[in-house]
Amino acid sequence: DIQMTQSPSSLSASVGDRVTITCRASQSISTYLNWYQQTPGKAPKLLIYAASSLQSGVSSRFSGTGSGTDFTLTISSLQPEDFAAYYCQQSYGTPLTFGGGTKVEIK
Amino acid sequence: QVKLQQWGAGLLKTSETLSLNCAVYGVSLSAYHWSWIRQPPGKGLEWIGETNHGGSTNYSPSLKSRVTISVDPSKNQVSLNLSSVTAADTAVYYCASGRPGGWFDPWGQGILVTVSS
């Protein structure tokens, strides 16, 4: 199985901050990397697919970069609705696997 | 617009079989793959497996011996059965549309399944 490691597991930030979350794969996955946002009690929502493509309807303050084994999700200016958990997911091979998640909390 | 609506029993006893359904609206089952994903309370996401409209399946090795995912094209529905459940299977279970590149969008609303002894 391809292991996905996210860091940090949690972070505290203020509205307006620039936030970066990293995801590392245990082997090269090209750009088969996707990012989701999950607010409490809700299903995950797709933000970024194929490492850097912004899902339709998602704010442009979200961006993704990376290829191979190292990837980042950046929120350019944190908004109140962005306080949530974020997960990366590899779609290079089955079983499809997720990172452990990053919880973004209000400072 | 694709929408997924889930239903099924939310409380089970140890050794029973979990059975959940997912109705797909706005698109034919033939358009995408269909996955089940679960999330234990307070924890991360785990992919259970997937199917396509023809009934071909692919399961996570860790659950393969207990999982069956099936489709009913006449009803545009996908189903999940997980046998011999234990407390470790307590989780919110989601169905999700699997896009060709392997990402999931959209997801169903999720159902909390609790296994008690």
Coordinates of N, CA and C in Angstrom, one line a residue:
Chain A
D1 N 0.8 -1.2 0.0 CA 0.0 0.0 0.0 C 0.9 1.3 0.0
I2 N 0.4 2.3 -0.6 CA 1.1 3.6 -0.6 C 0.7 4.4 0.6
Q3 N 1.6 4.7 1.5 CA 1.4 5.4 2.7 C 1.4 6.9 2.4
M4 N 0.5 7.7 2.9 CA 0.4 9.1 2.8 C 0.6 9.7 4.2
T5 N 1.6 10.6 4.3 CA 1.9 11.2 5.6 C 1.7 12.7 5.4
Q6 N 0.8 13.3 6.2 CA 0.5 14.7 6.3 C 1.2 15.4 7.4
S7 N 1.6 16.6 7.2 CA 2.1 17.4 8.3 C 1.7 18.9 8.1
P8 N 1.5 19.6 9.2 CA 1.4 19.1 10.6 C 0.0 18.3 10.7
S9 N -0.2 17.7 11.9 CA -1.5 17.0 12.1 C -2.5 18.1 12.6
S10 N -2.0 19.2 13.1 CA -2.9 20.3 13.4 C -2.1 21.6 13.4
L11 N -2.8 22.7 13.3 CA -2.1 24.0 13.3 C -3.2 25.0 13.7
S12 N -2.6 26.1 14.4 CA -3.5 27.2 14.8 C -3.1 28.4 13.9
A13 N -4.0 29.1 13.4 CA -3.8 30.2 12.5 C -4.9 31.3 12.7
S14 N -4.6 32.5 12.2 CA -5.5 33.6 12.3 C -6.1 33.9 10.9
V15 N -7.3 34.5 10.9 CA -7.9 34.9 9.7 C -6.9 35.9 8.9
G16 N -6.7 35.6 7.7 CA -5.8 36.3 6.8 C -4.4 35.7 6.7
D17 N -4.1 34.7 7.5 CA -2.8 34.0 7.4 C -2.7 33.2 6.2
R18 N -1.5 33.0 5.8 CA -1.2 32.0 4.7 C -0.8 30.7 5.4
V19 N -1.5 29.7 4.9 CA -1.3 28.4 5.5 C -0.9 27.3 4.5
T20 N 0.1 26.5 4.9 CA 0.6 25.5 4.0 C 0.6 24.1 4.7
I21 N 0.0 23.2 4.0 CA -0.1 21.8 4.5 C 0.7 20.9 3.6
T22 N 1.5 20.0 4.1 CA 2.2 19.1 3.2 C 1.8 17.7 3.3
C23 N 2.0 17.0 2.3 CA 1.6 15.5 2.1 C 2.7 14.8 1.4
R24 N 3.2 13.7 2.0 CA 4.3 13.0 1.4 C 3.9 11.5 1.2
A25 N 4.1 11.0 0.0 CA 3.8 9.7 -0.4 C 5.0 8.8 -0.2
S26 N 4.7 7.5 0.1 CA 5.8 6.5 0.4 C 6.5 6.1 -0.9
Q27 N 5.9 6.4 -2.0 CA 6.6 6.1 -3.3 C 6.1 7.2 -4.3
S28 N 6.7 7.3 -5.4 CA 6.3 8.3 -6.4 C 4.9 8.0 -6.9
I29 N 4.1 9.0 -6.9 CA 2.7 8.9 -7.4 C 2.4 9.9 -8.5
S30 N 3.5 10.4 -9.2 CA 3.3 11.4 -10.2 C 2.5 12.6 -9.7
T31 N 1.4 12.9 -10.3 CA 0.5 13.9 -9.8 C -0.8 13.4 -9.4
Y32 N -0.9 12.1 -9.1 CA -2.2 11.5 -8.7 C -2.5 11.8 -7.2
L33 N -2.7 13.1 -6.9 CA -2.8 13.5 -5.5 C -4.0 14.5 -5.5
N34 N -4.9 14.2 -4.5 CA -6.1 15.0 -4.4 C -6.2 15.5 -3.0
W35 N -6.9 16.7 -2.8 CA -7.1 17.3 -1.5 C -8.6 17.5 -1.2
Y36 N -8.9 17.3 0.0 CA -10.3 17.5 0.5 C -10.4 18.3 1.7
Q37 N -11.5 19.0 1.9 CA -11.8 19.8 3.1 C -13.0 19.1 3.8
Q38 N -12.9 19.0 5.1 CA -14.0 18.4 5.8 C -14.3 19.3 7.1
T39 N -15.6 19.8 7.1 CA -16.0 20.5 8.3 C -16.8 19.5 9.2
P40 N -16.9 19.8 10.5 CA -17.5 18.9 11.4 C -18.9 18.5 11.0
G41 N -19.1 17.1 11.0 CA -20.4 16.6 10.7 C -20.8 16.5 9.3
K42 N -19.8 16.9 8.4 CA -20.1 16.9 7.0 C -19.2 16.0 6.2
A43 N -19.6 15.6 5.0 CA -18.8 14.8 4.1 C -17.6 15.6 3.6
P44 N -16.5 15.0 3.3 CA -15.4 15.7 2.7 C -15.8 16.3 1.3
K45 N -15.2 17.4 1.0 CA -15.4 18.2 -0.2 C -14.1 18.3 -1.0
L46 N -14.2 17.9 -2.3 CA -13.0 18.0 -3.1 C -12.6 19.4 -3.4
L47 N -11.3 19.7 -3.1 CA -10.8 21.0 -3.4 C -9.9 21.1 -4.6
I48 N -8.9 20.1 -4.6 CA -7.9 20.1 -5.6 C -7.8 18.7 -6.1
Y49 N -7.7 18.5 -7.4 CA -7.4 17.2 -8.0 C -6.2 17.2 -8.9
A50 N -5.6 16.0 -9.1 CA -4.4 15.9 -9.9 C -3.3 16.9 -9.5
A51 N -3.2 17.0 -8.2 CA -2.1 17.8 -7.6 C -2.3 19.3 -7.6
S52 N -2.8 19.9 -8.7 CA -2.9 21.3 -8.8 C -4.1 21.9 -9.5
S53 N -5.0 21.0 -9.9 CA -6.2 21.5 -10.6 C -7.3 21.9 -9.6
L54 N -7.8 23.1 -9.7 CA -8.8 23.6 -8.7 C -10.2 23.1 -9.1
Q55 N -10.9 22.4 -8.2 CA -12.2 22.0 -8.5 C -13.2 23.1 -8.8
S56 N -14.1 22.9 -9.7 CA -15.0 24.0 -10.0 C -15.8 24.4 -8.8
G57 N -15.9 25.8 -8.6 CA -16.6 26.3 -7.5 C -15.8 26.5 -6.2
V58 N -14.6 26.1 -6.2 CA -13.7 26.2 -5.1 C -13.0 27.5 -5.2
S59 N -12.8 28.2 -4.0 CA -12.2 29.5 -4.0 C -10.7 29.5 -4.5
S60 N -10.3 30.5 -5.3 CA -8.9 30.5 -5.8 C -7.9 30.8 -4.7
R61 N -8.3 31.0 -3.5 CA -7.3 31.1 -2.4 C -6.7 29.7 -2.1
F62 N -7.3 28.7 -2.6 CA -6.7 27.3 -2.4 C -5.9 27.0 -3.6
S63 N -4.7 26.4 -3.4 CA -3.9 26.0 -4.5 C -3.1 24.8 -4.1
G64 N -2.7 24.0 -5.1 CA -1.9 22.8 -4.8 C -0.7 22.7 -5.7
T65 N 0.4 22.2 -5.2 CA 1.6 22.0 -6.0 C 2.2 20.6 -5.6
G66 N 3.1 20.2 -6.5 CA 3.9 19.0 -6.2 C 3.8 17.9 -7.2
S67 N 4.7 17.0 -7.2 CA 4.7 15.8 -8.0 C 5.7 14.8 -7.4
G68 N 5.5 13.6 -7.8 CA 6.4 12.6 -7.2 C 6.0 12.1 -5.9
T69 N 6.7 12.6 -4.8 CA 6.4 12.2 -3.5 C 6.0 13.3 -2.6
D70 N 6.2 14.6 -3.0 CA 6.0 15.7 -2.1 C 5.0 16.7 -2.7
F71 N 4.0 17.0 -1.8 CA 2.9 17.9 -2.3 C 2.5 18.9 -1.2
T72 N 2.0 20.0 -1.6 CA 1.5 21.0 -0.7 C 0.2 21.5 -1.1
L73 N -0.6 21.9 -0.1 CA -1.9 22.6 -0.2 C -1.7 23.9 0.5
T74 N -2.0 25.0 -0.2 CA -1.8 26.3 0.3 C -3.1 27.1 0.3
I75 N -3.4 27.7 1.5 CA -4.5 28.6 1.6 C -3.9 30.0 1.7
S76 N -4.2 30.9 0.7 CA -3.4 32.1 0.6 C -3.8 33.1 1.7
S77 N -5.0 33.2 2.0 CA -5.5 34.1 3.1 C -6.7 33.4 3.8
L78 N -6.4 32.9 4.9 CA -7.3 32.1 5.7 C -8.6 32.8 6.0
Q79 N -9.7 32.2 5.7 CA -11.0 32.8 6.0 C -11.8 32.0 7.1
P80 N -12.7 32.6 7.7 CA -13.4 31.9 8.8 C -14.0 30.5 8.4
E81 N -14.5 30.4 7.2 CA -15.0 29.2 6.7 C -14.0 28.1 6.4
D82 N -12.7 28.5 6.4 CA -11.6 27.5 6.1 C -11.2 26.7 7.3
F83 N -11.7 27.0 8.5 CA -11.3 26.3 9.7 C -12.0 24.9 9.6
A84 N -11.1 23.9 9.4 CA -11.7 22.6 9.0 C -10.5 21.6 9.0
A85 N -10.8 20.3 8.7 CA -9.8 19.3 8.5 C -9.5 19.1 7.0
Y86 N -8.3 18.9 6.7 CA -7.9 18.7 5.3 C -7.2 17.4 5.1
Y87 N -7.5 16.7 4.1 CA -7.0 15.4 3.8 C -6.4 15.3 2.4
C88 N -5.3 14.7 2.3 CA -4.8 14.3 0.9 C -5.1 12.9 0.6
Q89 N -5.2 12.5 -0.6 CA -5.5 11.2 -1.1 C -4.8 10.9 -2.4
Q90 N -4.1 9.7 -2.4 CA -3.5 9.3 -3.6 C -4.4 8.4 -4.5
S91 N -4.3 8.7 -5.8 CA -5.1 7.8 -6.7 C -4.2 7.2 -7.8
Y92 N -3.0 6.9 -7.4 CA -2.0 6.3 -8.3 C -2.3 4.8 -8.3
G93 N -2.6 4.2 -7.2 CA -2.9 2.8 -7.2 C -3.8 2.3 -6.1
T94 N -4.4 1.2 -6.2 CA -5.2 0.7 -5.2 C -4.4 -0.2 -4.2
P95 N -4.8 -0.3 -2.9 CA -5.9 0.5 -2.4 C -5.7 2.0 -2.3
L96 N -6.7 2.7 -2.7 CA -6.6 4.2 -2.6 C -6.4 4.5 -1.1
T97 N -5.5 5.5 -0.8 CA -5.2 5.8 0.6 C -5.2 7.3 0.8
F98 N -5.5 7.6 2.1 CA -5.6 9.0 2.5 C -4.5 9.3 3.5
G99 N -4.1 10.6 3.6 CA -3.3 11.0 4.7 C -4.1 11.1 6.0
G100 N -3.4 11.3 7.1 CA -4.0 11.2 8.4 C -4.8 12.5 8.7
G101 N -4.7 13.5 7.9 CA -5.5 14.7 8.1 C -4.7 15.8 8.8
T102 N -5.1 17.1 8.5 CA -4.6 18.2 9.2 C -5.7 19.1 9.7
K103 N -5.8 19.3 10.9 CA -6.9 20.2 11.5 C -6.4 21.6 11.6
V104 N -7.1 22.5 11.0 CA -6.8 23.9 11.0 C -7.7 24.6 12.0
E105 N -7.1 25.1 13.0 CA -7.9 25.7 14.1 C -7.7 27.2 14.2
I106 N -8.6 27.9 14.9 CA -8.5 29.3 15.1 C -7.5 29.7 16.2
K107 N -6.6 30.6 15.9 CA -5.6 31.0 16.9 C -6.3 32.0 17.8
Chain B
Q1 N -26.6 17.8 -12.1 CA -25.8 17.7 -10.9 C -25.9 16.4 -10.2
V2 N -24.8 15.8 -9.9 CA -24.8 14.5 -9.3 C -25.1 14.6 -7.8
K3 N -26.0 13.7 -7.3 CA -26.3 13.7 -5.9 C -26.4 12.2 -5.4
L4 N -25.8 12.0 -4.2 CA -25.8 10.7 -3.6 C -26.6 10.7 -2.3
Q5 N -27.5 9.8 -2.2 CA -28.4 9.7 -1.0 C -28.2 8.3 -0.4
Q6 N -27.8 8.3 0.9 CA -27.5 7.0 1.5 C -28.6 6.6 2.6
W7 N -28.8 5.3 2.8 CA -29.6 4.9 3.9 C -29.2 3.5 4.3
G8 N -29.6 3.1 5.5 CA -29.3 1.8 6.1 C -29.3 1.8 7.6
A9 N -29.2 0.6 8.2 CA -29.2 0.5 9.6 C -28.0 1.1 10.3
G10 N -28.3 1.8 11.4 CA -27.2 2.6 12.0 C -26.7 1.9 13.3
L11 N -27.4 0.9 13.8 CA -27.0 0.2 15.0 C -27.0 -1.3 14.8
L12 N -25.8 -1.9 15.0 CA -25.7 -3.3 14.8 C -25.0 -4.0 16.1
K13 N -25.2 -5.3 16.2 CA -24.5 -6.0 17.2 C -23.3 -6.8 16.6
T14 N -22.4 -7.0 17.5 CA -21.2 -7.8 17.0 C -21.6 -9.1 16.3
S15 N -20.9 -9.3 15.2 CA -21.1 -10.5 14.3 C -22.2 -10.3 13.3
E16 N -23.0 -9.3 13.3 CA -24.0 -9.0 12.3 C -23.4 -8.5 11.0
T17 N -24.2 -8.3 10.0 CA -23.8 -7.8 8.7 C -24.3 -6.4 8.5
L18 N -23.3 -5.5 8.2 CA -23.6 -4.1 7.9 C -24.2 -4.1 6.5
S19 N -25.3 -3.3 6.3 CA -25.8 -3.2 4.9 C -26.3 -1.8 4.7
L20 N -25.7 -1.2 3.7 CA -26.0 0.2 3.4 C -26.2 0.4 1.9
N21 N -27.1 1.3 1.6 CA -27.4 1.6 0.2 C -27.1 3.1 -0.2
C22 N -26.9 3.3 -1.5 CA -26.6 4.6 -2.0 C -27.3 4.8 -3.3
A23 N -28.3 5.7 -3.3 CA -28.9 6.0 -4.6 C -28.2 7.2 -5.3
V24 N -28.0 7.0 -6.6 CA -27.3 8.0 -7.4 C -28.3 8.8 -8.2
Y25 N -28.3 10.1 -8.2 CA -29.2 10.9 -8.9 C -28.4 11.8 -9.8
G26 N -28.9 12.0 -11.0 CA -28.3 13.0 -11.9 C -27.3 12.5 -12.9
V27 N -27.0 11.2 -12.8 CA -26.1 10.6 -13.7 C -26.3 9.0 -13.7
S28 N -26.0 8.4 -14.8 CA -26.1 7.0 -14.9 C -24.9 6.3 -14.1
L29 N -25.1 5.1 -13.6 CA -24.0 4.4 -12.9 C -22.9 4.2 -13.9
S30 N -23.2 4.1 -15.2 CA -22.1 3.8 -16.2 C -21.1 5.0 -16.3
A31 N -21.4 6.1 -15.8 CA -20.6 7.3 -16.0 C -19.3 7.2 -15.2
Y32 N -19.3 6.6 -14.0 CA -18.2 6.7 -13.1 C -18.0 5.3 -12.3
H33 N -17.0 5.2 -11.5 CA -16.8 4.2 -10.5 C -17.5 4.7 -9.3
W34 N -17.8 3.8 -8.4 CA -18.6 4.1 -7.1 C -17.9 3.4 -6.0
S35 N -17.5 4.3 -5.0 CA -16.7 3.8 -3.9 C -17.4 3.9 -2.6
W36 N -17.0 3.1 -1.6 CA -17.4 3.3 -0.2 C -16.1 3.6 0.6
I37 N -16.3 4.6 1.5 CA -15.2 5.1 2.3 C -15.8 5.2 3.7
R38 N -14.9 4.9 4.7 CA -15.4 5.0 6.1 C -14.5 5.9 6.9
Q39 N -15.0 6.4 8.1 CA -14.3 7.3 8.9 C -14.7 7.0 10.4
P40 N -13.9 6.3 11.1 CA -14.2 6.1 12.6 C -14.3 7.4 13.3
P41 N -15.0 7.5 14.3 CA -15.2 8.8 15.0 C -13.9 9.4 15.4
G42 N -13.7 10.7 15.0 CA -12.5 11.4 15.4 C -11.2 11.0 14.6
K43 N -11.4 10.1 13.6 CA -10.2 9.6 12.9 C -10.2 9.9 11.5
G44 N -9.3 9.4 10.7 CA -9.2 9.7 9.3 C -10.0 8.8 8.4
L45 N -9.8 8.9 7.1 CA -10.6 8.3 6.1 C -10.0 7.0 5.6
E46 N -10.8 6.0 5.4 CA -10.3 4.7 4.9 C -11.2 4.2 3.7
W47 N -10.5 4.0 2.6 CA -11.2 3.5 1.4 C -11.5 2.0 1.6
I48 N -12.8 1.6 1.3 CA -13.2 0.3 1.5 C -13.2 -0.5 0.2
G49 N -13.6 0.1 -0.9 CA -13.6 -0.5 -2.2 C -14.5 0.2 -3.2
E50 N -14.5 -0.3 -4.4 CA -15.3 0.3 -5.5 C -15.9 -0.7 -6.4
T51 N -16.8 -0.2 -7.2 CA -17.4 -1.0 -8.2 C -17.7 -0.1 -9.4
N52 N -18.0 -0.7 -10.6 CA -18.5 0.0 -11.7 C -19.9 -0.5 -12.1
H53 N -20.4 0.1 -13.2 CA -21.8 -0.3 -13.5 C -22.0 -1.7 -13.9
G54 N -20.9 -2.3 -14.3 CA -20.9 -3.7 -14.8 C -20.8 -4.7 -13.6
G55 N -20.5 -4.2 -12.4 CA -20.4 -5.0 -11.3 C -19.0 -5.5 -10.9
S56 N -18.0 -5.0 -11.7 CA -16.6 -5.3 -11.4 C -16.2 -4.6 -10.1
T57 N -15.5 -5.3 -9.3 CA -15.1 -4.7 -8.0 C -13.7 -4.7 -7.7
N58 N -13.3 -3.9 -6.7 CA -11.9 -3.8 -6.3 C -12.0 -3.4 -4.8
Y59 N -11.4 -4.3 -3.9 CA -11.6 -4.1 -2.5 C -10.2 -3.8 -1.8
S60 N -10.3 -3.1 -0.7 CA -9.1 -2.9 0.1 C -8.7 -4.3 0.7
P61 N -7.5 -4.6 0.6 CA -7.0 -6.0 1.1 C -7.4 -6.2 2.6
S62 N -7.4 -5.1 3.3 CA -7.6 -5.3 4.8 C -9.1 -5.7 5.1
L63 N -10.0 -5.4 4.1 CA -11.4 -5.7 4.4 C -12.0 -6.7 3.4
K64 N -11.1 -7.1 2.4 CA -11.6 -7.9 1.3 C -12.4 -9.2 1.7
S65 N -12.0 -9.8 2.8 CA -12.7 -11.1 3.1 C -14.1 -10.9 3.7
R66 N -14.4 -9.6 4.0 CA -15.7 -9.4 4.6 C -16.6 -8.5 3.8
V67 N -16.1 -7.9 2.7 CA -16.8 -6.9 2.0 C -17.5 -7.4 0.7
T68 N -18.7 -6.9 0.4 CA -19.3 -7.1 -0.9 C -19.9 -5.7 -1.3
I69 N -19.5 -5.2 -2.5 CA -20.1 -4.0 -3.0 C -20.8 -4.4 -4.3
S70 N -22.0 -4.0 -4.5 CA -22.8 -4.4 -5.6 C -23.5 -3.2 -6.2
V71 N -24.0 -3.4 -7.4 CA -24.8 -2.4 -8.1 C -26.1 -2.9 -8.6
D72 N -27.1 -2.0 -8.6 CA -28.4 -2.3 -9.2 C -28.7 -1.3 -10.3
P73 N -28.3 -1.5 -11.5 CA -28.5 -0.5 -12.6 C -29.9 -0.1 -12.8
S74 N -30.8 -1.0 -12.5 CA -32.3 -0.7 -12.7 C -32.8 0.3 -11.7
K75 N -32.1 0.4 -10.6 CA -32.5 1.4 -9.6 C -31.4 2.5 -9.5
N76 N -30.4 2.4 -10.2 CA -29.3 3.4 -10.1 C -28.8 3.5 -8.7
Q77 N -28.5 2.3 -8.1 CA -28.1 2.2 -6.7 C -26.9 1.4 -6.5
V78 N -26.1 1.7 -5.5 CA -24.9 0.9 -5.1 C -25.1 0.5 -3.7
S79 N -24.6 -0.7 -3.3 CA -24.8 -1.2 -2.0 C -23.5 -1.7 -1.4
L80 N -23.4 -1.7 -0.1 CA -22.3 -2.2 0.7 C -22.8 -3.2 1.7
N81 N -22.1 -4.3 1.7 CA -22.3 -5.3 2.8 C -21.0 -5.6 3.4
L82 N -20.9 -5.6 4.8 CA -19.7 -5.9 5.5 C -20.1 -6.9 6.6
S83 N -19.6 -8.1 6.5 CA -20.0 -9.1 7.4 C -19.2 -9.2 8.7
S84 N -19.7 -9.9 9.7 CA -19.0 -10.2 10.9 C -18.5 -8.9 11.6
V85 N -19.3 -7.9 11.7 CA -18.8 -6.6 12.2 C -18.4 -6.7 13.7
T86 N -17.4 -5.9 14.1 CA -17.0 -5.7 15.5 C -17.0 -4.2 15.8
A87 N -16.7 -3.9 17.0 CA -16.7 -2.5 17.4 C -15.7 -1.7 16.6
A88 N -14.7 -2.3 16.0 CA -13.7 -1.6 15.2 C -14.3 -1.2 13.9
D89 N -15.5 -1.7 13.5 CA -16.2 -1.2 12.3 C -17.1 0.0 12.5
T90 N -17.2 0.4 13.8 CA -18.0 1.6 14.1 C -17.4 2.8 13.4
A91 N -18.1 3.5 12.5 CA -17.6 4.6 11.7 C -18.8 5.2 11.0
V92 N -18.5 6.4 10.4 CA -19.4 7.0 9.4 C -19.0 6.4 8.1
Y93 N -20.0 5.9 7.4 CA -19.7 5.3 6.1 C -20.3 6.2 5.0
Y94 N -19.4 6.5 4.0 CA -19.8 7.3 2.9 C -19.7 6.5 1.6
C95 N -20.7 6.8 0.7 CA -20.5 6.4 -0.7 C -20.0 7.7 -1.5
A96 N -19.3 7.5 -2.5 CA -18.7 8.6 -3.3 C -18.5 8.2 -4.7
S97 N -18.6 9.2 -5.6 CA -18.4 9.0 -7.0 C -17.0 9.1 -7.3
G98 N -16.4 8.0 -7.9 CA -15.0 8.0 -8.2 C -14.8 8.4 -9.7
R99 N -14.1 9.6 -9.8 CA -13.8 10.1 -11.1 C -12.7 9.4 -11.8
P100 N -12.6 9.5 -13.1 CA -11.5 8.8 -13.9 C -10.1 8.9 -13.3
G101 N -9.8 10.1 -12.8 CA -8.5 10.3 -12.3 C -8.3 9.8 -10.9
G102 N -9.4 9.2 -10.3 CA -9.3 8.6 -9.0 C -9.7 9.5 -7.8
W103 N -10.2 10.7 -8.1 CA -10.7 11.5 -7.0 C -12.2 11.3 -6.8
F104 N -12.6 11.7 -5.6 CA -14.0 11.5 -5.2 C -14.8 12.8 -5.2
D105 N -15.9 12.8 -6.0 CA -16.8 14.0 -6.0 C -18.0 13.7 -6.8
P106 N -19.2 13.8 -6.2 CA -19.4 14.2 -4.8 C -19.4 13.0 -3.9
W107 N -19.8 13.3 -2.6 CA -19.9 12.2 -1.6 C -21.4 12.2 -1.1
G108 N -21.8 11.1 -0.6 CA -23.1 11.0 0.0 C -23.0 11.7 1.4
Q109 N -24.1 11.8 2.1 CA -24.2 12.5 3.3 C -23.5 11.8 4.5
G110 N -23.3 10.5 4.3 CA -22.7 9.7 5.4 C -23.7 9.1 6.4
I111 N -23.4 7.9 6.8 CA -24.3 7.3 7.8 C -23.4 6.7 8.9
L112 N -23.7 7.1 10.2 CA -22.9 6.6 11.3 C -23.5 5.2 11.6
V113 N -22.6 4.2 11.6 CA -22.9 2.9 12.0 C -22.2 2.5 13.3
T114 N -22.9 2.2 14.3 CA -22.4 1.8 15.6 C -22.5 0.4 15.8
V115 N -21.5 -0.3 16.2 CA -21.5 -1.7 16.5 C -21.3 -1.9 18.0
S116 N -22.3 -2.5 18.6 CA -22.2 -2.7 20.1 C -22.3 -4.2 20.4
S117 N -21.9 -4.6 21.6 CA -21.9 -6.0 22.0 C -23.2 -6.3 22.7

